[in-house]
């Protein structure tokens, strides 16, 4: 849109009046919903769906119908609440009763005892942290899991129905797009995003406003805006959860980016393994077009923009921007040399902006609340919040959003609820296969881009895997190398051969054949891969290995010199023995051994043949006298 066209629109008073009227109407419609005596919100994200939330919904609908409560109780299927380990999750308002691990039988009981006229909360089905000792209910925002969180990107997840555009509009949805189109120039938008300090949440942390400015300055009659929803890190589910719980926030932000750089078409590249996210994204696109929020002459202006979905086949390398664009074009997903960068020559050779889902999810609040508000959150160089998928050996597995600068200790011990079974925290792996392991001695490190890089790790897209004292750090490195070897596209030699060679070194070490000079060879190879691989997959593939060698070198030494695994994880280095002082000759271990590796007469001490032993552990797990041990 030119300045002249914008001036004409303003002269015709085509400002925010129209959208405010629309929002008011939708808000009134939503207010009508409050005429319901109760509202039941149940998580419809992938985590809770896999735990059986669909069966809970069916049970609720059936029970409400049988009790003739359909007109008194509103049932809403939302996105992720965050506490994934407690699914299926259901919240009843206005009480705010938080029911966790709810079953169909439990749901029917809630309808009968809680939702009925004069009913009361079924306390034994509640998440116990939300219940005071006197029986009163604690607000979710005051629980350990939520009270240190700040939900910006996740602001609507678990709050609205992702399949109802009216609910999104009622919570100020599409107000940011209206503001941009009717009262801001493209340069104004870019300045606001730049001033906010928003950096890419997909891994590299490149300043978003600067990327948009480059694309705007590039010459071209055709430009594109793309969304990277090809989240592929092991244990990561941040972007998927946003699309499942609030798809319109991404579409609106993409339209804003398109206006800022002068694009007419956009693509969301999402892996086909995310069926719920794909379905809700498709519904959101249809609704947005029907409301005139995508397509031609949006909000009565000359700005036109539409979005298509492109499904990825699950290649991790397609999370790299140039490989993603190559895949959209219909070719094998392989990275291209840079420069030229996509902002100059991207999709179909045209200037292109590519951001990931979480980055876009931050754009609308920045436009509505201002860059000063956003830049007041976080640290000097890392503004705003960050969403993490917290998994591994931690009590509260789930999705969290914290202000940048929150320490690792706060995430693990407070929000995450600590390490289960009384185990000690050993390390945290951040950044997925491209990241590194942060040891327990750095647990007070603030989570921001620069602090993580200084420790040899990285922010990445937001996976955070917690490891306890039973974890073998050499084995963890091998796990990530196995992943990158399988996911390397093979286009460049340093990555294709380098990752496989690194894996061979780790397999050699964990099988008991490692040599002291192997560590030097690993470090030398890693440096070459870092400097000469074509894309970030190869450049960062050695990070898990290098960080564990740096912080847990003693474990590598034990594997190489002592031929032992301190954590007793690497099977080839485990030796099973029977303690003669404890063995009673019950013969149970011999009877269970699948390969006949245990010999001994009844009531006589038994012996394990190391050559035959396949180290399955059945003998140790089933010994009634704790006579079997490992060394």
Coordinates of C-alpha atoms in Angstrom, one line a residue:
X1 CA 0.0 0.0 0.0
X2 CA 1.3 3.4 -0.9
X3 CA 1.3 6.4 1.4
X4 CA -1.2 8.1 -1.0
X5 CA -3.6 5.1 -0.7
X6 CA -3.2 5.1 3.1
X7 CA -4.0 8.8 3.2
X8 CA -7.1 8.3 1.2
X9 CA -8.3 5.6 3.5
X10 CA -7.7 7.8 6.5
X11 CA -9.5 10.6 4.8
X12 CA -12.5 8.4 4.3
X13 CA -12.3 7.6 8.1
X14 CA -11.7 3.9 7.3
X15 CA -9.8 3.6 10.6
X16 CA -10.4 1.1 13.5
X17 CA -14.1 1.8 13.7
X18 CA -15.1 -1.2 11.5
X19 CA -13.0 -3.7 13.4
X20 CA -14.0 -2.3 16.8
X21 CA -17.6 -2.7 15.8
X22 CA -16.9 -6.3 14.7
X23 CA -15.0 -7.0 18.0
X24 CA -17.8 -5.5 20.0
X25 CA -20.4 -7.7 18.2
X26 CA -18.3 -10.8 18.8
X27 CA -17.7 -9.8 22.4
X28 CA -21.5 -9.4 22.9
X29 CA -21.9 -12.9 21.3
X30 CA -19.3 -14.2 23.8
X31 CA -21.0 -12.4 26.6
X32 CA -24.2 -14.3 25.7
X33 CA -22.3 -17.5 26.3
X34 CA -21.7 -16.4 29.9
X35 CA -25.5 -16.9 30.3
X36 CA -24.5 -20.5 30.8
X37 CA -24.4 -21.3 34.4
X38 CA -21.1 -23.3 34.0
X39 CA -18.4 -23.5 31.4
X40 CA -16.3 -26.6 31.0
X41 CA -12.9 -26.3 29.2
X42 CA -11.3 -29.5 28.1
X43 CA -7.9 -29.8 26.5
X44 CA -8.0 -30.9 22.9
X45 CA -4.3 -30.8 22.2
X46 CA -2.3 -33.8 21.0
X47 CA -1.0 -34.6 24.5
X48 CA -4.5 -34.9 26.1
X49 CA -6.0 -36.4 23.0
X50 CA -3.4 -39.2 23.2
X51 CA -4.4 -39.6 26.9
X52 CA -8.1 -40.1 25.9
X53 CA -9.7 -36.6 26.1
X54 CA -11.9 -37.4 23.1
X55 CA -13.6 -40.2 25.2
X56 CA -14.0 -37.8 28.0
X57 CA -15.7 -35.3 25.7
X58 CA -18.0 -38.0 24.5
X59 CA -18.9 -38.9 28.1
X60 CA -19.5 -35.3 29.0
X61 CA -21.8 -34.7 26.1
X62 CA -23.7 -37.8 26.8
X63 CA -24.0 -37.1 30.5
X64 CA -25.0 -33.4 29.9
X65 CA -27.7 -34.6 27.6
X66 CA -29.0 -37.2 30.0
X67 CA -29.1 -34.6 32.8
X68 CA -30.7 -32.0 30.5
X69 CA -27.9 -29.6 31.2
X70 CA -27.0 -28.7 27.6
X71 CA -28.4 -25.2 27.8
X72 CA -26.9 -24.6 31.2
X73 CA -23.4 -25.9 30.7
X74 CA -21.1 -24.8 27.8
X75 CA -18.5 -27.4 26.7
X76 CA -15.4 -25.9 25.0
X77 CA -12.6 -27.9 23.5
X78 CA -9.4 -25.8 23.8
X79 CA -5.7 -26.0 23.1
X80 CA -2.9 -27.1 25.5
X81 CA -3.1 -25.9 29.1
X82 CA 0.6 -26.8 29.6
X83 CA 0.5 -29.5 32.2
X84 CA 0.7 -32.3 29.7
X85 CA 1.6 -35.0 32.2
X86 CA -1.8 -34.5 33.9
X87 CA -3.9 -35.1 30.9
X88 CA -6.7 -35.3 30.1
X89 CA -7.3 -31.9 31.8
X90 CA -10.7 -30.3 32.4
X91 CA -11.4 -26.9 34.0
X92 CA -14.9 -25.9 35.3
X93 CA -15.7 -22.2 35.6
X94 CA -16.7 -20.0 37.4
X95 CA -15.1 -22.0 40.2
X96 CA -11.8 -22.7 38.3
X97 CA -11.9 -26.3 39.4
X98 CA -8.9 -28.0 37.7
X99 CA -9.6 -31.7 37.1
X100 CA -6.6 -33.7 36.1
X101 CA -6.2 -37.2 34.6
X102 CA -9.9 -37.2 34.2
X103 CA -11.6 -40.4 32.9
X104 CA -15.0 -40.8 31.2
X105 CA -16.3 -42.2 34.5
X106 CA -14.9 -39.3 36.3
X107 CA -16.4 -36.9 33.8
X108 CA -19.8 -38.4 34.4
X109 CA -19.4 -38.1 38.1
X110 CA -18.4 -34.4 37.6
X111 CA -21.7 -33.8 35.7
X112 CA -23.7 -35.6 38.3
X113 CA -22.1 -34.1 41.4
X114 CA -20.6 -30.7 40.3
X115 CA -22.5 -29.4 37.3
X116 CA -25.9 -30.3 38.5
X117 CA -28.0 -27.5 40.2
X118 CA -26.6 -27.0 43.7
X119 CA -23.7 -29.4 43.0
X120 CA -20.2 -29.0 44.5
X121 CA -16.6 -29.6 43.4
X122 CA -15.5 -33.3 43.3
X123 CA -12.4 -32.7 45.3
X124 CA -10.7 -36.1 45.0
X125 CA -10.6 -35.7 41.2
X126 CA -8.9 -32.3 41.4
X127 CA -5.2 -31.6 40.7
X128 CA -4.2 -31.6 44.3
X129 CA -1.9 -28.6 44.1
X130 CA -5.0 -26.5 43.4
X131 CA -6.7 -27.4 46.7
X132 CA -6.0 -25.7 50.1
X133 CA -5.8 -27.8 53.2
X134 CA -9.1 -26.3 54.2
X135 CA -10.6 -27.6 50.9
X136 CA -10.9 -24.3 49.1
X137 CA -9.6 -24.0 45.5
X138 CA -6.4 -22.2 44.7
X139 CA -6.2 -20.2 41.4
X140 CA -4.2 -21.9 38.7
X141 CA -2.0 -18.7 38.5
X142 CA -0.9 -19.3 42.1
X143 CA 0.3 -22.9 41.6
X144 CA 4.0 -23.7 41.3
X145 CA 3.7 -24.6 37.7
X146 CA 2.0 -21.3 36.6
X147 CA 3.0 -18.5 39.0
X148 CA 6.4 -17.8 37.4
X149 CA 5.1 -18.1 33.9
X150 CA 4.1 -15.2 31.6
X151 CA 2.0 -16.3 28.7
X152 CA 2.4 -14.1 25.6
X153 CA 2.8 -16.6 22.7
X154 CA 0.5 -19.0 24.6
X155 CA -1.9 -16.3 25.7
X156 CA -5.0 -17.9 24.1
X157 CA -4.0 -21.6 24.4
X158 CA -6.3 -23.3 26.8
X159 CA -8.5 -20.2 26.9
X160 CA -10.5 -20.2 23.6
X161 CA -11.8 -22.7 21.1
X162 CA -9.2 -22.9 18.3
X163 CA -11.9 -23.8 15.9
X164 CA -14.1 -20.7 16.5
X165 CA -12.9 -17.4 15.0
X166 CA -15.5 -15.5 17.0
X167 CA -13.8 -16.5 20.2
X168 CA -10.5 -15.3 18.8
X169 CA -12.0 -12.0 17.7
X170 CA -13.6 -11.6 21.1
X171 CA -10.1 -11.6 22.7
X172 CA -8.9 -8.8 20.4
X173 CA -8.1 -11.1 17.5
X174 CA -7.4 -9.2 14.2
X175 CA -7.3 -5.9 16.0
X176 CA -3.6 -5.7 15.4
X177 CA -4.0 -6.3 11.7
X178 CA -6.7 -3.6 11.5
X179 CA -4.5 -1.2 13.4
X180 CA -1.6 -1.9 11.0
X181 CA -3.7 -1.6 7.8
X182 CA -5.5 1.6 8.8
X183 CA -3.1 3.6 11.0
X184 CA 0.4 2.5 10.3
X185 CA 2.8 2.5 7.3
X186 CA 4.9 -0.6 6.5
X187 CA 7.9 1.2 7.8
X188 CA 6.0 2.0 11.0
X189 CA 5.3 -1.7 11.5
X190 CA 9.0 -2.7 10.9
X191 CA 10.2 0.0 13.3
X192 CA 7.8 -1.2 16.0
X193 CA 8.9 -4.8 15.7
X194 CA 12.5 -3.8 15.6
X195 CA 12.2 -1.6 18.7
X196 CA 10.5 -4.5 20.6
X197 CA 13.8 -6.5 20.3
X198 CA 11.9 -9.6 19.1
X199 CA 14.3 -12.3 17.9
X200 CA 13.6 -15.4 15.9
X201 CA 12.4 -18.2 18.1
X202 CA 13.3 -20.9 15.7
X203 CA 16.9 -21.4 16.8
X204 CA 19.2 -18.7 15.4
X205 CA 17.7 -15.7 17.2
X206 CA 18.1 -13.3 14.3
X207 CA 16.3 -10.0 15.0
X208 CA 12.9 -10.2 13.4
X209 CA 12.5 -6.5 12.5
X210 CA 15.9 -6.5 10.8
X211 CA 14.8 -9.6 8.7
X212 CA 11.6 -7.8 7.7
X213 CA 13.5 -4.6 6.8
X214 CA 15.8 -6.5 4.5
X215 CA 12.9 -8.1 2.7
X216 CA 11.1 -4.7 2.4
X217 CA 14.2 -3.1 0.9
X218 CA 14.6 -5.9 -1.7
X219 CA 13.3 -5.1 -5.1
X220 CA 10.6 -7.4 -6.5
X221 CA 7.0 -7.2 -7.7
X222 CA 6.4 -10.6 -6.0
X223 CA 7.3 -11.3 -2.4
X224 CA 6.4 -14.1 0.0
X225 CA 5.8 -14.6 3.7
X226 CA 6.4 -18.2 5.1
X227 CA 5.9 -19.8 8.4
X228 CA 8.1 -22.6 9.6
X229 CA 5.9 -25.1 11.4
X230 CA 8.2 -28.0 10.7
X231 CA 9.2 -28.5 14.3
X232 CA 11.3 -31.6 14.4
X233 CA 13.5 -31.6 17.5
X234 CA 13.1 -34.7 19.7
X235 CA 10.8 -33.8 22.6
X236 CA 9.7 -30.4 21.1
X237 CA 6.1 -29.5 20.8
X238 CA 5.9 -25.7 21.2
X239 CA 4.9 -24.7 17.7
X240 CA 2.5 -27.6 17.4
X241 CA 0.7 -26.6 20.6
X242 CA 0.3 -22.9 19.4
X243 CA -1.2 -24.0 16.1
X244 CA -3.5 -26.5 17.9
X245 CA -4.7 -23.9 20.4
X246 CA -4.5 -20.5 18.6
X247 CA -4.0 -20.8 14.9
X248 CA -5.5 -17.4 14.1
X249 CA -2.7 -15.6 15.9
X250 CA -0.2 -17.0 13.4
X251 CA -2.3 -16.1 10.4
X252 CA -2.9 -12.6 11.6
X253 CA 0.8 -12.1 12.2
X254 CA 1.7 -13.4 8.8
X255 CA -0.7 -10.9 7.2
X256 CA 1.0 -8.1 9.2
X257 CA 4.4 -9.3 8.0
X258 CA 3.1 -9.4 4.4
X259 CA 1.9 -5.8 4.7
X260 CA 5.2 -4.7 6.2
X261 CA 7.3 -6.2 3.3
X262 CA 4.9 -5.9 0.4
X263 CA 4.0 -9.6 0.0
X264 CA 0.8 -10.9 -1.5
X265 CA 1.0 -14.6 -0.7
X266 CA 2.1 -16.8 2.2
X267 CA 2.8 -20.4 3.0
X268 CA 2.6 -22.4 6.2
X269 CA 5.0 -25.3 6.0
X270 CA 3.9 -27.9 8.5
X271 CA 4.8 -31.5 8.9
X272 CA 2.1 -34.0 8.1
X273 CA 2.7 -35.8 11.5
X274 CA 0.7 -32.9 13.1
X275 CA -2.8 -33.9 12.0
X276 CA -4.7 -31.9 14.7
X277 CA -2.6 -28.7 14.0
X278 CA -3.1 -29.2 10.2
X279 CA -6.9 -29.6 10.7
X280 CA -7.3 -26.5 12.9
X281 CA -5.1 -24.4 10.7
X282 CA -7.2 -25.4 7.7
X283 CA -10.4 -24.5 9.6
X284 CA -8.8 -21.1 10.6
X285 CA -7.9 -20.3 7.0
X286 CA -11.5 -21.0 5.8
X287 CA -13.0 -18.9 8.6
X288 CA -10.6 -16.0 8.0
X289 CA -11.4 -15.9 4.3
X290 CA -15.1 -16.0 5.1
X291 CA -14.7 -13.0 7.4
X292 CA -12.7 -11.1 4.8
X293 CA -9.6 -11.2 7.0
X294 CA -7.6 -13.0 4.2
X295 CA -8.1 -12.5 0.5
X296 CA -8.7 -9.3 -1.4
X297 CA -9.1 -5.8 0.0
X298 CA -8.7 -6.7 3.7
X299 CA -10.6 -4.3 5.9
X300 CA -11.7 -2.3 2.9
X301 CA -8.1 -1.4 2.0
X302 CA -6.1 -2.1 -1.1
X303 CA -4.1 -4.7 0.8
X304 CA -4.6 -8.3 -0.4
X305 CA -3.0 -11.4 1.0
X306 CA -3.8 -15.1 1.3
X307 CA -2.1 -18.2 2.7
X308 CA -1.7 -21.8 1.6
X309 CA -0.7 -24.9 3.7
X310 CA 2.2 -27.0 2.5
X311 CA 2.7 -30.4 4.2
X312 CA 6.2 -31.6 4.9
X313 CA 7.1 -35.3 5.0
X314 CA 9.0 -35.1 8.3
X315 CA 12.5 -34.3 7.2
X316 CA 14.3 -32.6 10.0
X317 CA 16.6 -30.7 7.6
X318 CA 13.5 -29.0 6.2
X319 CA 13.4 -26.9 9.3
X320 CA 16.4 -25.1 7.8
X321 CA 15.0 -22.1 5.9
X322 CA 16.4 -22.7 2.4
X323 CA 15.6 -26.4 2.5
X324 CA 12.1 -25.6 3.6
X325 CA 11.6 -23.3 0.6
X326 CA 13.1 -25.8 -1.7
X327 CA 10.5 -28.3 -0.5
X328 CA 7.7 -25.8 -1.0
X329 CA 8.8 -25.4 -4.5
X330 CA 8.3 -29.2 -5.0
X331 CA 11.9 -30.3 -4.9
X332 CA 13.9 -32.5 -2.6
X333 CA 14.4 -30.6 0.7
X334 CA 18.0 -29.7 0.6
X335 CA 19.7 -26.4 1.8
X336 CA 21.1 -23.9 -0.5
X337 CA 24.3 -21.9 -0.1
X338 CA 23.9 -18.5 1.5
X339 CA 24.3 -15.7 0.5
X340 CA 22.0 -14.8 -1.1
X341 CA 19.8 -14.9 1.9
X342 CA 16.0 -15.5 1.6
X343 CA 15.2 -11.9 2.3
X344 CA 16.9 -11.1 -1.0
X345 CA 16.3 -14.3 -3.0
X346 CA 14.1 -16.9 -1.3
X347 CA 11.0 -18.8 -2.3
X348 CA 10.8 -19.2 -6.1
X349 CA 13.8 -16.8 -6.3
X350 CA 11.8 -13.9 -4.8
X351 CA 12.4 -11.9 -1.6
X352 CA 10.9 -13.9 1.3
X353 CA 10.4 -13.6 5.0
X354 CA 10.4 -16.8 7.0
X355 CA 9.7 -17.0 10.7
X356 CA 8.6 -19.8 12.9
X357 CA 5.3 -20.2 14.7
X358 CA 6.4 -18.9 18.0
X359 CA 8.0 -15.8 16.5
X360 CA 4.7 -14.9 14.7
X361 CA 2.7 -15.6 17.9
X362 CA 4.5 -12.6 19.6
X363 CA 3.8 -10.1 16.8
X364 CA 0.2 -9.1 17.5
X365 CA 0.7 -8.3 21.2
X366 CA 3.7 -6.1 20.2
X367 CA 1.5 -4.2 17.8
X368 CA -1.4 -3.8 20.2
X369 CA 0.6 -3.1 23.4
X370 CA 3.7 -1.5 21.9
X371 CA 7.4 -2.2 21.6
X372 CA 8.1 -0.6 25.0
X373 CA 5.9 -3.0 26.8
X374 CA 7.5 -6.0 25.1
X375 CA 11.1 -4.8 25.4
X376 CA 10.5 -4.3 29.2
X377 CA 10.3 -8.1 29.5
X378 CA 13.4 -10.2 29.5
X379 CA 17.1 -9.2 29.4
X380 CA 19.1 -6.6 27.7
X381 CA 19.8 -8.7 24.6
X382 CA 17.0 -11.2 24.8
X383 CA 13.6 -9.6 25.0
X384 CA 10.2 -11.1 25.7
X385 CA 9.3 -14.6 26.7
X386 CA 10.3 -18.1 25.5
X387 CA 8.2 -21.2 25.3
X388 CA 9.8 -24.4 26.3
X389 CA 8.7 -28.0 26.0
X390 CA 10.0 -29.5 29.2
X391 CA 10.5 -33.2 29.3
X392 CA 12.7 -36.0 30.5
X393 CA 13.4 -36.7 34.2
X394 CA 11.1 -34.0 35.7
X395 CA 7.9 -34.1 37.6
X396 CA 5.8 -31.6 35.6
X397 CA 6.3 -32.5 32.0
X398 CA 4.7 -30.0 29.8
X399 CA 4.7 -26.6 28.0
X400 CA 5.9 -23.5 29.8
X401 CA 6.4 -19.9 28.8
X402 CA 8.8 -17.8 30.9
X403 CA 10.4 -14.3 30.7
X404 CA 13.8 -14.4 29.2
X405 CA 16.4 -14.4 32.1
X406 CA 14.5 -16.9 34.2
X407 CA 17.1 -19.3 35.6
X408 CA 17.3 -23.0 34.8
X409 CA 16.9 -23.7 38.5
X410 CA 13.5 -21.9 38.5
X411 CA 12.3 -23.9 35.6
X412 CA 13.4 -27.3 36.9
X413 CA 12.9 -27.0 40.7
X414 CA 9.9 -24.6 40.8
X415 CA 7.9 -24.7 37.6
X416 CA 9.0 -28.3 36.8
X417 CA 8.5 -29.6 40.3
X418 CA 11.9 -31.0 40.6
X419 CA 13.4 -34.4 39.7
X420 CA 11.1 -37.4 40.6
X421 CA 12.1 -40.3 42.9
X422 CA 14.5 -38.3 44.9
X423 CA 17.2 -38.4 42.1
X424 CA 19.7 -35.6 41.6
X425 CA 19.7 -33.2 38.7
X426 CA 22.6 -33.9 36.4
X427 CA 22.2 -31.8 33.3
X428 CA 19.7 -30.1 30.9
X429 CA 19.9 -30.5 27.2
X430 CA 18.6 -27.5 25.3
X431 CA 18.4 -26.8 21.6
X432 CA 17.7 -30.3 20.5
X433 CA 20.3 -32.0 18.2
X434 CA 21.9 -28.6 17.6
X435 CA 22.2 -27.8 21.3
X436 CA 24.3 -28.9 24.2
X437 CA 24.1 -30.2 27.7
X438 CA 24.2 -27.7 30.7
X439 CA 25.6 -29.4 33.8
X440 CA 24.2 -29.0 37.4
X441 CA 27.0 -26.6 38.3
X442 CA 25.4 -24.1 35.9
X443 CA 21.8 -24.5 37.1
X444 CA 21.6 -20.8 38.1
X445 CA 22.3 -19.7 34.5
X446 CA 19.7 -17.3 33.2
X447 CA 17.9 -18.6 30.1
X448 CA 18.7 -16.2 27.2
X449 CA 20.4 -16.5 23.8
X450 CA 23.9 -15.3 24.9
X451 CA 24.1 -17.2 28.2
X452 CA 23.3 -20.5 26.5
X453 CA 25.8 -19.9 23.7
X454 CA 28.5 -19.1 26.3
X455 CA 27.9 -22.6 27.8
X456 CA 28.2 -24.4 24.5
X457 CA 24.5 -24.9 24.1
X458 CA 21.8 -22.8 22.3
X459 CA 18.2 -21.7 22.7
X460 CA 17.1 -23.6 19.7
X461 CA 13.4 -23.9 19.1
X462 CA 12.7 -24.6 22.8
X463 CA 13.1 -28.2 23.7
X464 CA 14.4 -28.7 27.2
X465 CA 15.2 -32.2 28.3
X466 CA 16.1 -32.7 31.9
X467 CA 18.6 -35.5 32.8
X468 CA 19.0 -37.1 36.2
X469 CA 22.0 -38.9 37.9
X470 CA 21.2 -42.2 36.1
X471 CA 21.9 -40.7 32.7
X472 CA 25.0 -41.7 30.8
X473 CA 26.2 -38.5 29.0
X474 CA 28.1 -40.5 26.4
X475 CA 25.0 -42.4 25.5
X476 CA 23.0 -39.1 25.3
X477 CA 25.5 -37.8 22.8
X478 CA 25.2 -41.0 20.8
X479 CA 21.4 -40.6 20.8
X480 CA 21.5 -37.2 19.2
X481 CA 24.2 -38.2 16.7
X482 CA 22.0 -41.1 15.6
X483 CA 19.3 -38.6 15.0
X484 CA 21.4 -36.2 12.9
X485 CA 23.0 -39.0 10.9
X486 CA 19.5 -40.2 10.0
X487 CA 18.3 -36.7 9.2
X488 CA 21.2 -35.4 7.2
X489 CA 20.2 -34.7 3.7
X490 CA 23.6 -35.8 2.4
X491 CA 24.2 -32.8 0.2
X492 CA 27.5 -31.7 1.7
X493 CA 30.4 -34.0 2.6
X494 CA 31.2 -32.5 6.0
X495 CA 27.8 -33.3 7.3
X496 CA 27.1 -36.5 5.4
X497 CA 30.5 -38.1 6.3
X498 CA 31.3 -36.1 9.5
X499 CA 28.2 -37.0 11.4
X500 CA 28.6 -40.7 10.6
X501 CA 32.2 -40.6 11.6
X502 CA 31.4 -38.9 14.9
X503 CA 28.8 -41.6 15.6
X504 CA 31.3 -44.3 14.8
X505 CA 33.6 -42.8 17.5
X506 CA 30.8 -42.8 20.0
X507 CA 29.8 -46.4 19.2
X508 CA 33.4 -47.4 19.6
X509 CA 33.6 -45.8 23.0
X510 CA 30.3 -47.1 24.3
X511 CA 31.2 -50.7 23.2
X512 CA 34.4 -50.7 25.2
X513 CA 36.8 -50.3 22.3
X514 CA 37.6 -46.6 22.7
X515 CA 41.1 -45.2 22.8
X516 CA 42.4 -42.0 24.5
X517 CA 43.2 -40.3 21.2
X518 CA 39.6 -40.7 20.1
X519 CA 38.6 -37.6 22.1
X520 CA 41.1 -35.4 20.3
X521 CA 39.9 -36.8 16.9
X522 CA 36.3 -36.0 17.8
X523 CA 37.1 -32.4 18.7
X524 CA 39.2 -31.9 15.6
X525 CA 36.5 -33.4 13.3
X526 CA 33.8 -31.3 15.1
X527 CA 35.7 -28.0 14.3
X528 CA 35.9 -28.9 10.6
X529 CA 32.2 -29.7 10.5
X530 CA 31.4 -26.5 12.2
X531 CA 33.3 -24.4 9.7
X532 CA 32.5 -26.2 6.4
X533 CA 29.0 -27.7 6.6
X534 CA 26.5 -26.2 4.2
X535 CA 23.7 -25.6 6.8
X536 CA 23.1 -25.5 10.5
X537 CA 22.4 -29.2 10.8
X538 CA 26.0 -30.1 10.1
X539 CA 27.5 -27.0 11.7
X540 CA 25.9 -27.7 15.0
X541 CA 25.6 -31.5 15.0
X542 CA 28.7 -31.9 17.2
X543 CA 27.4 -29.6 20.0
X544 CA 25.9 -32.4 22.1
X545 CA 29.2 -34.3 21.9
X546 CA 31.5 -31.3 22.5
X547 CA 29.5 -30.0 25.5
X548 CA 29.4 -33.4 27.2
X549 CA 33.2 -33.9 26.6
X550 CA 33.7 -30.4 28.1
X551 CA 31.6 -30.9 31.2
X552 CA 31.6 -34.7 31.6
X553 CA 35.0 -35.7 30.4
X554 CA 35.4 -38.1 33.3
X555 CA 32.6 -40.3 31.9
X556 CA 34.3 -40.5 28.5
X557 CA 37.6 -41.5 30.3
X558 CA 35.8 -44.2 32.3
X559 CA 34.3 -45.6 29.1
X560 CA 37.7 -45.5 27.4
X561 CA 40.2 -46.4 30.1
X562 CA 38.2 -48.3 32.7
X563 CA 35.9 -50.0 30.1
X564 CA 33.0 -49.2 32.4
X565 CA 29.9 -47.0 32.2
X566 CA 29.4 -45.2 35.5
X567 CA 25.7 -44.9 35.0
X568 CA 25.4 -48.6 34.0
X569 CA 23.6 -47.7 30.8
X570 CA 25.9 -48.8 28.0
X571 CA 25.1 -52.6 27.8
X572 CA 28.5 -53.6 26.3
X573 CA 30.2 -52.2 29.4
X574 CA 27.9 -53.8 32.0
X575 CA 29.0 -57.0 33.7
X576 CA 26.4 -59.0 35.7
X577 CA 27.6 -60.8 38.8
X578 CA 26.0 -62.9 41.5
X579 CA 26.9 -62.2 45.1
X580 CA 27.7 -65.6 46.8
X581 CA 26.9 -64.3 50.2
X582 CA 23.3 -63.5 49.1
X583 CA 22.5 -66.2 46.6
X584 CA 20.2 -68.9 48.0
X585 CA 20.2 -71.2 45.0
X586 CA 16.5 -70.7 44.3
X587 CA 17.1 -71.2 40.6
X588 CA 14.7 -68.4 39.6
X589 CA 17.4 -66.5 37.7
X590 CA 18.5 -69.6 35.8
X591 CA 14.9 -70.5 34.8
X592 CA 14.2 -66.9 33.5
X593 CA 17.5 -66.5 31.6
X594 CA 16.5 -66.5 27.9
X595 CA 20.0 -67.7 26.7
X596 CA 20.9 -70.2 29.5
X597 CA 23.8 -68.1 30.7
X598 CA 23.2 -68.9 34.4
X599 CA 24.3 -72.2 35.9
X600 CA 23.9 -73.7 39.4
X601 CA 22.2 -76.5 41.3
X602 CA 19.3 -75.9 43.6
X603 CA 20.3 -74.5 47.0
X604 CA 23.8 -73.9 45.6
X605 CA 25.4 -70.6 44.5
X606 CA 24.7 -69.7 40.8
X607 CA 27.2 -68.3 38.3
X608 CA 26.7 -66.1 35.2
X609 CA 28.6 -67.0 32.0
X610 CA 29.8 -63.6 30.7
X611 CA 30.2 -64.9 27.2
X612 CA 26.6 -66.1 26.9
X613 CA 25.1 -63.2 28.9
X614 CA 23.1 -60.8 26.6
X615 CA 22.7 -58.3 29.5
X616 CA 18.9 -58.2 29.4
X617 CA 18.7 -57.6 33.2
X618 CA 15.9 -60.2 33.8
X619 CA 18.0 -61.9 36.5
X620 CA 18.6 -58.8 38.5
X621 CA 15.1 -57.5 38.2
X622 CA 13.6 -60.8 39.4
X623 CA 16.0 -61.9 42.1
X624 CA 14.2 -62.0 45.5
X625 CA 17.4 -61.8 47.5
X626 CA 19.1 -58.8 45.7
X627 CA 22.0 -61.2 44.9
X628 CA 22.5 -60.1 41.3
X629 CA 24.3 -56.8 40.7
X630 CA 26.2 -55.0 38.0
X631 CA 29.7 -53.6 37.9

